[in-house]
């Protein structure tokens, strides 16, 4: 006799961590911070100020002034320094108070938190480390070949706030089935590789024949994607769209976020498109906007789910699901002290899902949906 499992499965979930992931986080495009004004950012459970000094460097400091708590993001740029709106103390990009106009001398302890920054490929990054260390040499953000060149468009960028813990978006890396049910695509190949601080998803998929198409002339038949998180929050997706007329559009999609607090994050994504004979200058940019809007529809589909779903530490999986537990083990490396990173968090792990059975079921469902629609009387 086989054992009867009649206990009810319970959802387990601890509160989302209040510690924030160690790693490089993208704060958006450099061009959006280059207007000569201080910018206010809610991130990592506090407020930051981003400003470009007269010397041209972008600086990121804690926004709350260490004198009496004034908000530096309401302050004014004076030369290379940000001047607090409360009593005009001048803070440099290195976090040191450089001048107190009414004071005889600057107290030696007048130092605030200056975040390590990186400007690369048109984006601004900051390094978050709860232990206060600098980024190790081997933890870098890879360069994006083509960015800033004539062969590619500029970034077309989107920013939105999502009211949930950022682990939800990380789970997407291994979640093959939701591509069919949420995003209207038909995954034909799906594989994950985790190693060190990088987590990759290999994806090939067709479009569901029973679903609406993105706006545009040619009919999209599918896509090929190699998408890697470099650290806890910055993903580069080498994404090629395939069309019925045989053409391919090569794009780079950035998917990144930074936490506001334990239960909300800023989601950003940006796309650039490779120019070609088919996609000269302006046409390529128009394509970037059209494809970006298509990606936006996809993210909104995810957000709609995240808004209503429960946090779950013990997902119940079937054989055709991806390696959620292994992915979360990989993700955990960013939430422990560097000395506590264990081999199982960083060792190479590979898993390919057998798509035979899902495709059988999904093709059947698509055909049934089309047949049902055709059977409906035209009104
Ligand atoms: S609080 Fe900033 S100068 Fe006083
Ligand atoms: Fe998704």
mmCIF file with all atom_site columns, N, CA and C and ligand atoms in Angstrom, residues 172 175 178-179 182-183 298-299 301-302 306, ligand 2:
data_model
loop_
_atom_site.group_PDB
_atom_site.id
_atom_site.type_symbol
_atom_site.label_atom_id
_atom_site.label_alt_id
_atom_site.label_comp_id
_atom_site.label_asym_id
_atom_site.label_entity_id
_atom_site.label_seq_id
_atom_site.pdbx_PDB_ins_code
_atom_site.Cartn_x
_atom_site.Cartn_y
_atom_site.Cartn_z
_atom_site.occupancy
_atom_site.B_iso_or_equiv
_atom_site.pdbx_formal_charge
_atom_site.auth_seq_id
_atom_site.auth_comp_id
_atom_site.auth_asym_id
_atom_site.auth_atom_id
_atom_site.pdbx_PDB_model_num
ATOM   1  N  N   . UNK A 1 172 ? 12.257 34.820 -10.493 1.00 0.00 ? 172 UNK A N   1
ATOM   2  C  CA  . UNK A 1 172 ? 11.967 34.741 -11.929 1.00 0.00 ? 172 UNK A CA  1
ATOM   3  C  C   . UNK A 1 172 ? 13.056 34.018 -12.728 1.00 0.00 ? 172 UNK A C   1
ATOM   4  N  N   . UNK A 1 175 ? 12.006 30.440 -13.011 1.00 0.00 ? 175 UNK A N   1
ATOM   5  C  CA  . UNK A 1 175 ? 10.591 30.112 -13.144 1.00 0.00 ? 175 UNK A CA  1
ATOM   6  C  C   . UNK A 1 175 ? 10.188 29.997 -14.616 1.00 0.00 ? 175 UNK A C   1
ATOM   7  N  N   . UNK A 1 178 ? 5.978  30.224 -15.558 1.00 0.00 ? 178 UNK A N   1
ATOM   8  C  CA  . UNK A 1 178 ? 5.259  31.511 -15.571 1.00 0.00 ? 178 UNK A CA  1
ATOM   9  C  C   . UNK A 1 178 ? 5.399  32.225 -16.909 1.00 0.00 ? 178 UNK A C   1
ATOM   10 N  N   . UNK A 1 179 ? 6.441  31.880 -17.693 1.00 0.00 ? 179 UNK A N   1
ATOM   11 C  CA  . UNK A 1 179 ? 6.573  32.503 -19.012 1.00 0.00 ? 179 UNK A CA  1
ATOM   12 C  C   . UNK A 1 179 ? 5.373  32.171 -19.892 1.00 0.00 ? 179 UNK A C   1
ATOM   13 N  N   . UNK A 1 182 ? 1.991  33.706 -17.633 1.00 0.00 ? 182 UNK A N   1
ATOM   14 C  CA  . UNK A 1 182 ? 1.935  35.152 -17.381 1.00 0.00 ? 182 UNK A CA  1
ATOM   15 C  C   . UNK A 1 182 ? 2.338  35.964 -18.603 1.00 0.00 ? 182 UNK A C   1
ATOM   16 N  N   . UNK A 1 183 ? 3.382  35.506 -19.302 1.00 0.00 ? 183 UNK A N   1
ATOM   17 C  CA  . UNK A 1 183 ? 3.970  36.356 -20.339 1.00 0.00 ? 183 UNK A CA  1
ATOM   18 C  C   . UNK A 1 183 ? 3.604  35.964 -21.772 1.00 0.00 ? 183 UNK A C   1
ATOM   19 N  N   . UNK A 1 298 ? 5.360  42.980 -20.002 1.00 0.00 ? 298 UNK A N   1
ATOM   20 C  CA  . UNK A 1 298 ? 5.811  41.781 -19.291 1.00 0.00 ? 298 UNK A CA  1
ATOM   21 C  C   . UNK A 1 298 ? 6.061  42.046 -17.810 1.00 0.00 ? 298 UNK A C   1
ATOM   22 N  N   . UNK A 1 299 ? 6.774  43.131 -17.505 1.00 0.00 ? 299 UNK A N   1
ATOM   23 C  CA  . UNK A 1 299 ? 7.053  43.433 -16.097 1.00 0.00 ? 299 UNK A CA  1
ATOM   24 C  C   . UNK A 1 299 ? 5.757  43.743 -15.337 1.00 0.00 ? 299 UNK A C   1
ATOM   25 N  N   . UNK A 1 301 ? 2.954  42.432 -15.890 1.00 0.00 ? 301 UNK A N   1
ATOM   26 C  CA  . UNK A 1 301 ? 2.313  41.134 -15.621 1.00 0.00 ? 301 UNK A CA  1
ATOM   27 C  C   . UNK A 1 301 ? 2.918  40.510 -14.360 1.00 0.00 ? 301 UNK A C   1
ATOM   28 N  N   . UNK A 1 302 ? 4.247  40.600 -14.223 1.00 0.00 ? 302 UNK A N   1
ATOM   29 C  CA  . UNK A 1 302 ? 4.903  40.094 -13.008 1.00 0.00 ? 302 UNK A CA  1
ATOM   30 C  C   . UNK A 1 302 ? 4.443  40.875 -11.773 1.00 0.00 ? 302 UNK A C   1
ATOM   31 N  N   . UNK A 1 306 ? 3.054  39.756 -8.092  1.00 0.00 ? 306 UNK A N   1
ATOM   32 C  CA  . UNK A 1 306 ? 3.780  40.050 -6.838  1.00 0.00 ? 306 UNK A CA  1
ATOM   33 C  C   . UNK A 1 306 ? 2.925  40.812 -5.853  1.00 0.00 ? 306 UNK A C   1
HETATM 34 FE FE1 . LIG B 2 .   ? 8.350  37.296 -15.273 1.00 0.00 ? 2   LIG B FE1 1
#
